mmCIF file of C-alpha atoms and ligand atoms in Angstrom:
data_model
loop_
_atom_site.group_PDB
_atom_site.id
_atom_site.type_symbol
_atom_site.label_atom_id
_atom_site.label_comp_id
_atom_site.label_asym_id
_atom_site.label_seq_id
_atom_site.Cartn_x
_atom_site.Cartn_y
_atom_site.Cartn_z
ATOM 1 C CA MET K 1 46.676 139.199 102.030
ATOM 2 C CA PRO K 2 49.771 141.328 101.202
ATOM 3 C CA LYS K 3 51.373 140.628 97.839
ATOM 4 C CA ILE K 4 55.105 139.954 98.002
ATOM 5 C CA ILE K 5 57.509 139.739 95.076
ATOM 6 C CA GLN K 6 60.539 137.566 95.577
ATOM 7 C CA ALA K 7 63.027 138.622 92.894
ATOM 8 C CA VAL K 8 66.025 136.949 94.543
ATOM 9 C CA PRO K 9 66.399 133.171 94.807
ATOM 10 C CA VAL K 10 66.262 132.053 98.453
ATOM 11 C CA GLU K 11 66.285 128.759 100.340
ATOM 12 C CA ASP K 12 62.933 127.079 101.087
ATOM 13 C CA GLU K 13 62.996 128.042 104.768
ATOM 14 C CA LEU K 14 63.610 131.700 103.852
ATOM 15 C CA HIS K 15 60.834 131.567 101.258
ATOM 16 C CA GLU K 16 58.617 130.362 104.119
ATOM 17 C CA ILE K 17 59.347 133.586 106.051
ATOM 18 C CA LEU K 18 57.854 135.494 103.112
ATOM 19 C CA ALA K 19 55.031 133.020 102.547
ATOM 20 C CA ALA K 20 53.951 133.359 106.191
ATOM 21 C CA ALA K 21 53.593 137.112 105.656
ATOM 22 C CA GLY K 22 51.808 137.218 102.310
ATOM 23 C CA GLU K 23 51.131 135.733 98.926
ATOM 24 C CA VAL K 24 54.509 135.338 97.232
ATOM 25 C CA THR K 25 55.208 135.609 93.520
ATOM 26 C CA VAL K 26 58.678 134.428 92.557
ATOM 27 C CA VAL K 27 60.309 136.316 89.696
ATOM 28 C CA PRO K 28 63.317 134.559 88.151
ATOM 29 C CA PHE K 29 66.669 136.189 88.926
ATOM 30 C CA GLY K 30 67.734 138.253 85.928
ATOM 31 C CA ALA K 31 64.190 138.463 84.520
ATOM 32 C CA GLU K 32 63.577 141.143 81.895
ATOM 33 C CA ARG K 33 62.373 144.452 83.297
ATOM 34 C CA ALA K 34 58.954 144.069 81.626
ATOM 35 C CA GLU K 35 58.437 140.653 83.219
ATOM 36 C CA PHE K 36 59.465 142.002 86.614
ATOM 37 C CA LEU K 37 57.118 145.015 86.310
ATOM 38 C CA ALA K 38 54.195 142.856 85.249
ATOM 39 C CA ALA K 39 54.749 140.543 88.227
ATOM 40 C CA ALA K 40 55.169 143.500 90.585
ATOM 41 C CA ALA K 41 51.739 144.966 89.751
ATOM 42 C CA GLY K 42 49.907 145.586 93.022
ATOM 43 C CA ALA K 43 52.819 144.429 95.197
ATOM 44 C CA HIS K 44 53.137 145.494 98.842
ATOM 45 C CA GLY K 45 56.652 144.236 99.422
ATOM 46 C CA ILE K 46 59.578 143.347 97.165
ATOM 47 C CA LEU K 47 62.711 141.368 97.949
ATOM 48 C CA LEU K 48 65.257 142.491 95.397
ATOM 49 C CA ASN K 49 68.902 143.035 94.654
ATOM 50 C CA PRO K 50 70.546 146.427 94.006
ATOM 51 C CA LEU K 51 70.521 145.820 90.249
ATOM 52 C CA ILE K 52 66.727 146.238 90.100
ATOM 53 C CA ARG K 53 65.753 149.879 89.586
ATOM 54 C CA VAL K 54 63.111 151.253 91.929
ATOM 55 C CA ASP K 55 61.622 154.266 90.188
ATOM 56 C CA GLU K 56 58.392 156.021 89.127
ATOM 57 C CA GLU K 57 57.663 153.211 86.672
ATOM 58 C CA LEU K 58 57.760 150.584 89.422
ATOM 59 C CA LEU K 59 55.700 152.691 91.818
ATOM 60 C CA ALA K 60 53.133 153.247 89.075
ATOM 61 C CA ALA K 61 52.838 149.454 88.741
ATOM 62 C CA ALA K 62 52.759 148.961 92.515
ATOM 63 C CA PRO K 63 51.121 152.069 94.028
ATOM 64 C CA GLU K 64 50.561 150.320 97.355
ATOM 65 C CA LEU K 65 54.187 149.346 97.747
ATOM 66 C CA LYS K 66 55.267 149.494 101.395
ATOM 67 C CA VAL K 67 58.767 148.056 101.351
ATOM 68 C CA VAL K 68 61.697 147.209 99.131
ATOM 69 C CA ALA K 69 64.329 145.076 100.835
ATOM 70 C CA THR K 70 67.763 144.748 99.296
ATOM 71 C CA THR K 71 70.089 141.837 99.998
ATOM 72 C CA SER K 72 72.986 144.235 100.583
ATOM 73 C CA VAL K 73 74.072 146.605 103.318
ATOM 74 C CA GLY K 74 75.007 149.271 100.771
ATOM 75 C CA TYR K 75 72.022 151.186 99.460
ATOM 76 C CA ASP K 76 73.749 153.684 97.191
ATOM 77 C CA ALA K 77 71.868 152.138 94.230
ATOM 78 C CA PHE K 78 68.569 153.409 95.692
ATOM 79 C CA ASP K 79 67.131 156.918 95.823
ATOM 80 C CA VAL K 80 66.297 157.143 99.527
ATOM 81 C CA ASP K 81 64.633 160.560 99.271
ATOM 82 C CA PHE K 82 62.403 159.338 96.457
ATOM 83 C CA LEU K 83 61.352 156.241 98.400
ATOM 84 C CA THR K 84 60.803 158.214 101.582
ATOM 85 C CA ALA K 85 58.694 160.780 99.736
ATOM 86 C CA HIS K 86 56.506 157.927 98.485
ATOM 87 C CA GLY K 87 56.282 156.332 101.927
ATOM 88 C CA VAL K 88 58.204 153.217 100.880
ATOM 89 C CA ALA K 89 60.504 151.637 103.448
ATOM 90 C CA LEU K 90 63.998 150.792 102.219
ATOM 91 C CA CYS K 91 65.529 147.909 104.153
ATOM 92 C CA ASN K 92 69.114 146.684 103.975
ATOM 93 C CA THR K 93 71.294 144.094 105.730
ATOM 94 C CA PRO K 94 73.692 145.728 108.214
ATOM 95 C CA GLY K 95 75.542 143.800 110.900
ATOM 96 C CA VAL K 96 75.524 140.279 109.502
ATOM 97 C CA LEU K 97 78.393 140.966 107.091
ATOM 98 C CA ASN K 98 80.808 142.825 109.376
ATOM 99 C CA ASP K 99 83.044 139.814 109.966
ATOM 100 C CA ALA K 100 83.258 138.806 106.313
ATOM 101 C CA VAL K 101 84.308 142.278 105.169
ATOM 102 C CA ALA K 102 86.690 142.743 108.103
ATOM 103 C CA ASP K 103 88.252 139.346 107.334
ATOM 104 C CA LEU K 104 88.847 140.322 103.714
ATOM 105 C CA THR K 105 90.418 143.603 104.841
ATOM 106 C CA THR K 106 92.711 141.591 107.116
ATOM 107 C CA ALA K 107 93.650 139.344 104.202
ATOM 108 C CA PHE K 108 94.571 142.427 102.132
ATOM 109 C CA MET K 109 96.649 143.791 105.010
ATOM 110 C CA LEU K 110 98.582 140.529 105.355
ATOM 111 C CA MET K 111 98.989 139.989 101.612
ATOM 112 C CA LEU K 112 100.323 143.513 101.162
ATOM 113 C CA SER K 113 102.594 143.734 104.195
ATOM 114 C CA ARG K 114 104.045 140.230 103.731
ATOM 115 C CA GLY K 115 104.347 140.551 99.945
ATOM 116 C CA LEU K 116 102.431 137.301 99.600
ATOM 117 C CA MET K 117 101.390 137.702 95.967
ATOM 118 C CA GLY K 118 105.026 138.064 94.896
ATOM 119 C CA PHE K 119 106.098 134.950 96.787
ATOM 120 C CA GLU K 120 103.111 133.016 95.468
ATOM 121 C CA ALA K 121 103.866 133.971 91.857
ATOM 122 C CA TYR K 122 107.535 133.063 92.401
ATOM 123 C CA ASN K 123 106.623 129.586 93.590
ATOM 124 C CA ARG K 124 103.877 128.993 91.026
ATOM 125 C CA SER K 125 106.304 129.769 88.210
ATOM 126 C CA GLY K 126 108.741 127.127 89.450
ATOM 127 C CA ALA K 127 111.309 129.782 90.344
ATOM 128 C CA TRP K 128 112.057 128.203 93.725
ATOM 129 C CA GLY K 129 112.892 124.904 92.060
ATOM 130 C CA ARG K 130 115.144 126.742 89.603
ATOM 131 C CA ARG K 131 116.848 128.320 92.624
ATOM 132 C CA GLU K 132 116.150 131.819 91.331
ATOM 133 C CA ARG K 133 116.519 134.806 93.614
ATOM 134 C CA GLN K 134 113.461 135.235 95.835
ATOM 135 C CA PRO K 135 111.412 138.457 96.018
ATOM 136 C CA ALA K 136 112.664 141.017 98.539
ATOM 137 C CA LEU K 137 111.844 140.553 102.221
ATOM 138 C CA ALA K 138 108.489 141.936 103.285
ATOM 139 C CA HIS K 139 107.344 143.715 106.481
ATOM 140 C CA ASP K 140 105.724 142.778 109.780
ATOM 141 C CA PRO K 141 102.362 144.380 110.562
ATOM 142 C CA GLN K 142 103.263 144.602 114.271
ATOM 143 C CA GLY K 143 103.947 148.145 115.381
ATOM 144 C CA LYS K 144 102.679 149.691 112.149
ATOM 145 C CA THR K 145 99.848 152.194 112.021
ATOM 146 C CA PHE K 146 96.504 151.199 110.505
ATOM 147 C CA GLY K 147 94.189 154.080 109.625
ATOM 148 C CA VAL K 148 90.455 153.405 109.369
ATOM 149 C CA ILE K 149 88.349 155.897 107.402
ATOM 150 C CA GLY K 150 84.754 155.351 108.503
ATOM 151 C CA PHE K 151 84.511 154.048 112.069
ATOM 152 C CA GLY K 152 81.125 152.368 111.723
ATOM 153 C CA ARG K 153 80.277 148.733 112.349
ATOM 154 C CA ILE K 154 82.697 147.342 109.774
ATOM 155 C CA GLY K 155 85.465 149.849 110.501
ATOM 156 C CA ARG K 156 85.360 148.956 114.198
ATOM 157 C CA GLU K 157 85.441 145.224 113.424
ATOM 158 C CA VAL K 158 88.522 145.861 111.287
ATOM 159 C CA ALA K 159 90.114 147.835 114.149
ATOM 160 C CA ARG K 160 89.530 144.892 116.490
ATOM 161 C CA ARG K 161 91.439 142.595 114.143
ATOM 162 C CA MET K 162 94.298 145.035 113.589
ATOM 163 C CA ASN K 163 94.683 145.479 117.357
ATOM 164 C CA ALA K 164 95.155 141.704 117.560
ATOM 165 C CA PHE K 165 98.075 142.032 115.124
ATOM 166 C CA GLY K 166 99.752 144.519 117.462
ATOM 167 C CA MET K 167 99.050 147.440 115.161
ATOM 168 C CA ASN K 168 98.456 150.975 116.262
ATOM 169 C CA VAL K 169 94.912 151.756 115.069
ATOM 170 C CA ILE K 170 93.719 155.276 114.331
ATOM 171 C CA TRP K 171 90.413 156.312 112.802
ATOM 172 C CA TYR K 172 88.608 159.184 111.185
ATOM 173 C CA ASP K 173 84.886 159.721 110.885
ATOM 174 C CA VAL K 174 82.548 162.699 110.740
ATOM 175 C CA PHE K 175 81.581 162.063 114.358
ATOM 176 C CA GLU K 176 83.984 162.851 117.203
ATOM 177 C CA ASP K 177 83.220 160.161 119.761
ATOM 178 C CA ALA K 178 83.414 156.426 119.196
ATOM 179 C CA PRO K 179 80.718 154.228 120.777
ATOM 180 C CA ALA K 180 81.547 152.929 124.267
ATOM 181 C CA ASP K 181 82.150 149.382 122.998
ATOM 182 C CA ALA K 182 84.578 150.439 120.233
ATOM 183 C CA PRO K 183 87.982 148.714 120.242
ATOM 184 C CA PRO K 184 91.004 150.723 121.410
ATOM 185 C CA ALA K 185 91.866 153.248 118.693
ATOM 186 C CA GLU K 186 92.522 156.985 118.608
ATOM 187 C CA ARG K 187 90.648 159.470 116.485
ATOM 188 C CA ARG K 188 92.586 161.665 114.084
ATOM 189 C CA GLU K 189 91.600 164.375 111.665
ATOM 190 C CA MET K 190 91.586 163.004 108.122
ATOM 191 C CA ASP K 191 94.843 164.629 106.990
ATOM 192 C CA ASP K 192 96.722 163.468 110.091
ATOM 193 C CA LEU K 193 95.438 159.937 109.582
ATOM 194 C CA LEU K 194 96.682 159.972 105.983
ATOM 195 C CA ARG K 195 100.122 161.281 107.000
ATOM 196 C CA GLU K 196 100.603 158.815 109.878
ATOM 197 C CA SER K 197 99.195 155.561 108.491
ATOM 198 C CA ASP K 198 101.117 152.645 107.016
ATOM 199 C CA PHE K 199 97.752 151.309 105.848
ATOM 200 C CA VAL K 200 94.754 153.467 104.993
ATOM 201 C CA SER K 201 91.546 151.436 104.815
ATOM 202 C CA VAL K 202 88.229 152.843 103.612
ATOM 203 C CA HIS K 203 85.034 151.698 105.377
ATOM 204 C CA THR K 204 82.563 154.502 104.794
ATOM 205 C CA ASP K 205 79.298 153.995 102.987
ATOM 206 C CA LEU K 206 78.917 155.792 99.666
ATOM 207 C CA ASN K 207 77.049 159.079 99.790
ATOM 208 C CA ASN K 208 77.539 162.577 98.420
ATOM 209 C CA SER K 209 80.086 163.502 101.073
ATOM 210 C CA SER K 210 82.121 160.294 100.817
ATOM 211 C CA ARG K 211 82.438 160.215 97.006
ATOM 212 C CA HIS K 212 86.176 160.489 96.241
ATOM 213 C CA VAL K 213 86.918 160.946 99.939
ATOM 214 C CA VAL K 214 90.358 159.685 98.931
ATOM 215 C CA GLY K 215 91.506 161.649 95.875
ATOM 216 C CA GLU K 216 94.663 163.230 94.476
ATOM 217 C CA ARG K 217 95.171 165.498 97.481
ATOM 218 C CA GLU K 218 94.638 162.738 100.034
ATOM 219 C CA LEU K 219 96.915 160.307 98.192
ATOM 220 C CA ALA K 220 99.626 162.972 98.169
ATOM 221 C CA LEU K 221 99.502 163.073 101.966
ATOM 222 C CA MET K 222 100.171 159.333 102.303
ATOM 223 C CA LYS K 223 103.653 157.935 102.943
ATOM 224 C CA PRO K 224 105.409 156.465 99.874
ATOM 225 C CA SER K 225 105.628 153.210 101.863
ATOM 226 C CA ALA K 226 101.892 153.153 102.685
ATOM 227 C CA TYR K 227 99.143 150.959 101.248
ATOM 228 C CA LEU K 228 95.534 151.834 100.466
ATOM 229 C CA ILE K 229 92.794 149.238 101.041
ATOM 230 C CA ASN K 230 89.248 149.708 99.776
ATOM 231 C CA THR K 231 86.519 147.204 100.643
ATOM 232 C CA SER K 232 83.717 149.797 100.765
ATOM 233 C CA ARG K 233 82.468 151.151 97.430
ATOM 234 C CA GLY K 234 84.624 151.979 94.400
ATOM 235 C CA PRO K 235 83.610 155.643 94.108
ATOM 236 C CA THR K 236 84.856 156.464 97.644
ATOM 237 C CA VAL K 237 88.302 156.525 95.990
ATOM 238 C CA ASP K 238 89.214 158.523 92.890
ATOM 239 C CA GLN K 239 90.374 155.529 90.871
ATOM 240 C CA ARG K 240 92.268 157.446 88.196
ATOM 241 C CA ALA K 241 94.133 159.467 90.836
ATOM 242 C CA LEU K 242 94.946 156.214 92.625
ATOM 243 C CA GLN K 243 96.133 154.627 89.398
ATOM 244 C CA ARG K 244 98.537 157.536 88.801
ATOM 245 C CA ALA K 245 99.840 157.376 92.370
ATOM 246 C CA LEU K 246 100.466 153.642 92.013
ATOM 247 C CA GLU K 247 102.087 153.922 88.583
ATOM 248 C CA GLU K 248 104.436 156.615 89.885
ATOM 249 C CA ASN K 249 105.083 154.649 93.100
ATOM 250 C CA ARG K 250 103.907 157.598 95.195
ATOM 251 C CA ILE K 251 102.328 154.981 97.470
ATOM 252 C CA ALA K 252 103.488 151.373 97.865
ATOM 253 C CA GLY K 253 100.388 149.549 96.705
ATOM 254 C CA ALA K 254 96.674 148.936 97.025
ATOM 255 C CA GLY K 255 94.207 146.206 97.876
ATOM 256 C CA LEU K 256 90.920 146.795 96.068
ATOM 257 C CA ASP K 257 87.747 144.761 96.429
ATOM 258 C CA VAL K 258 85.718 147.424 94.666
ATOM 259 C CA LEU K 259 86.088 149.615 91.591
ATOM 260 C CA GLU K 260 84.394 152.757 90.348
ATOM 261 C CA GLN K 261 82.764 150.789 87.538
ATOM 262 C CA GLU K 262 81.569 147.239 88.299
ATOM 263 C CA PRO K 263 82.099 145.083 86.420
ATOM 264 C CA PRO K 264 85.035 147.022 84.928
ATOM 265 C CA GLN K 265 86.094 147.092 81.273
ATOM 266 C CA ALA K 266 88.037 143.927 80.463
ATOM 267 C CA ASP K 267 91.173 146.033 79.987
ATOM 268 C CA GLU K 268 90.773 148.136 83.161
ATOM 269 C CA PRO K 269 94.398 149.149 83.809
ATOM 270 C CA ILE K 270 94.355 149.406 87.607
ATOM 271 C CA VAL K 271 93.744 145.688 88.119
ATOM 272 C CA ALA K 272 96.851 144.837 86.080
ATOM 273 C CA LEU K 273 99.293 147.028 88.014
ATOM 274 C CA PRO K 274 102.029 145.038 89.758
ATOM 275 C CA ASN K 275 101.459 146.820 93.077
ATOM 276 C CA VAL K 276 97.687 146.137 93.139
ATOM 277 C CA ILE K 277 95.807 143.145 94.487
ATOM 278 C CA SER K 278 92.175 143.233 93.409
ATOM 279 C CA PHE K 279 89.092 141.087 93.826
ATOM 280 C CA PRO K 280 85.681 141.196 92.098
ATOM 281 C CA HIS K 281 83.685 142.706 95.024
ATOM 282 C CA ILE K 282 83.778 139.590 97.225
ATOM 283 C CA GLY K 283 83.681 141.200 100.660
ATOM 284 C CA THR K 284 80.530 139.273 101.591
ATOM 285 C CA ALA K 285 81.085 136.274 99.324
ATOM 286 C CA THR K 286 80.813 133.431 101.809
ATOM 287 C CA GLU K 287 77.943 130.950 102.033
ATOM 288 C CA GLU K 288 77.268 131.851 105.661
ATOM 289 C CA THR K 289 77.270 135.603 105.235
ATOM 290 C CA ARG K 290 75.216 135.655 102.042
ATOM 291 C CA TYR K 291 72.671 133.351 103.703
ATOM 292 C CA ALA K 292 72.459 135.670 106.706
ATOM 293 C CA MET K 293 71.938 138.615 104.346
ATOM 294 C CA ARG K 294 69.133 136.858 102.458
ATOM 295 C CA LYS K 295 67.497 135.859 105.741
ATOM 296 C CA LEU K 296 67.611 139.384 107.142
ATOM 297 C CA ALA K 297 66.190 140.753 103.885
ATOM 298 C CA CYS K 298 63.266 138.281 104.051
ATOM 299 C CA GLN K 299 62.632 139.209 107.690
ATOM 300 C CA ASN K 300 62.620 142.869 106.699
ATOM 301 C CA VAL K 301 59.945 142.342 104.032
ATOM 302 C CA ALA K 302 57.813 140.160 106.302
ATOM 303 C CA ALA K 303 57.952 142.654 109.163
ATOM 304 C CA VAL K 304 56.948 145.689 107.110
ATOM 305 C CA VAL K 305 54.084 144.055 105.217
ATOM 306 C CA GLY K 306 52.899 142.726 108.602
ATOM 307 C CA GLY K 307 52.811 146.239 110.026
ATOM 308 C CA GLU K 308 55.890 145.843 112.248
ATOM 309 C CA MET K 309 59.217 147.662 112.503
ATOM 310 C CA PRO K 310 61.762 145.578 110.537
ATOM 311 C CA PRO K 311 65.112 144.521 112.010
ATOM 312 C CA ALA K 312 66.932 146.872 109.601
ATOM 313 C CA ILE K 313 65.620 149.953 107.840
ATOM 314 C CA VAL K 314 67.320 152.900 106.160
ATOM 315 C CA ASN K 315 64.412 155.376 106.364
ATOM 316 C CA PRO K 316 62.496 154.545 109.587
ATOM 317 C CA SER K 317 60.541 157.811 109.369
ATOM 318 C CA VAL K 318 58.216 156.259 106.747
ATOM 319 C CA LEU K 319 56.920 153.837 109.365
ATOM 320 C CA GLY K 320 56.181 156.617 111.800
HETATM 321 C C1 DGY Y 1 76.915 145.101 100.408
HETATM 322 O O1 DGY Y 1 76.159 144.390 101.062
HETATM 323 O O2 DGY Y 1 76.715 146.295 100.233
HETATM 324 C C2 DGY Y 1 78.107 144.440 99.808
HETATM 325 O O3 DGY Y 1 79.010 145.351 99.299
HETATM 326 C C3 DGY Y 1 77.682 143.489 98.723
HETATM 327 O O4 DGY Y 1 77.098 144.234 97.696
#
């Protein structure tokens, strides 16, 4: 019977998916590393979160490990080459979170273009009742240009929404041709996208070539009236360069769901800037989406320990 470690709390019916595939040991969320390693001895599959390190030490404890399944789509916290070299499948949760992240991106777009935070703060402070002067008028999204960096599943879902707002959507990615079912949007080279866009929104995964894909040079190409939105991973944007651009009003503002360091220092300056709206990495933070992610992760573990191809895998070559 395969041994499965469940290091993420899941609902009973999701636990059953694991229990049908092997003998499950539940490790409390946030358990000390030593406790986790002791439980993981001899494991074939592990359901974990990206905070748990998968390294030589873990593989020494679990030499027959076949799969680690993370409850996230992003897998930048894992060393894919290392896992592949050891024949361990790395499974993630693509697809089920596209809507949640695209919805949050839409919220940023509306909050920024309509100046909603300023109006909200005005009202909350009682300024309306005191008949104080209202914040300046904002802008319609209709007719503006929305640039998507990274035209994958989430980027395309964002494009679909921006089309519905009557925006002109353009995109950049390393590939030239969008899939046949992609929403209407034109490809641009990166620099042209930065020059043309009223909103630049980052949707690439984090890898060596996307680290600081938006830096000092790229920010300098943006219009002074443009906004940057990042719901991908903090390090895709050079945060200090962005902070300078925002402080000097070289761009109009930013919507940030992610930061280079998470959680940030309590006095992280970028989150306090008046032209920044930021959230604590909540792109997938809905009951429905997080449930779907946990379910997919359980299905991934069960499939691999059962000798089948899982619904989602980062390194399929390990399964032949
Ligand atoms: C993901 O799934 O990668 C989200 O960013 C949550 O971590």
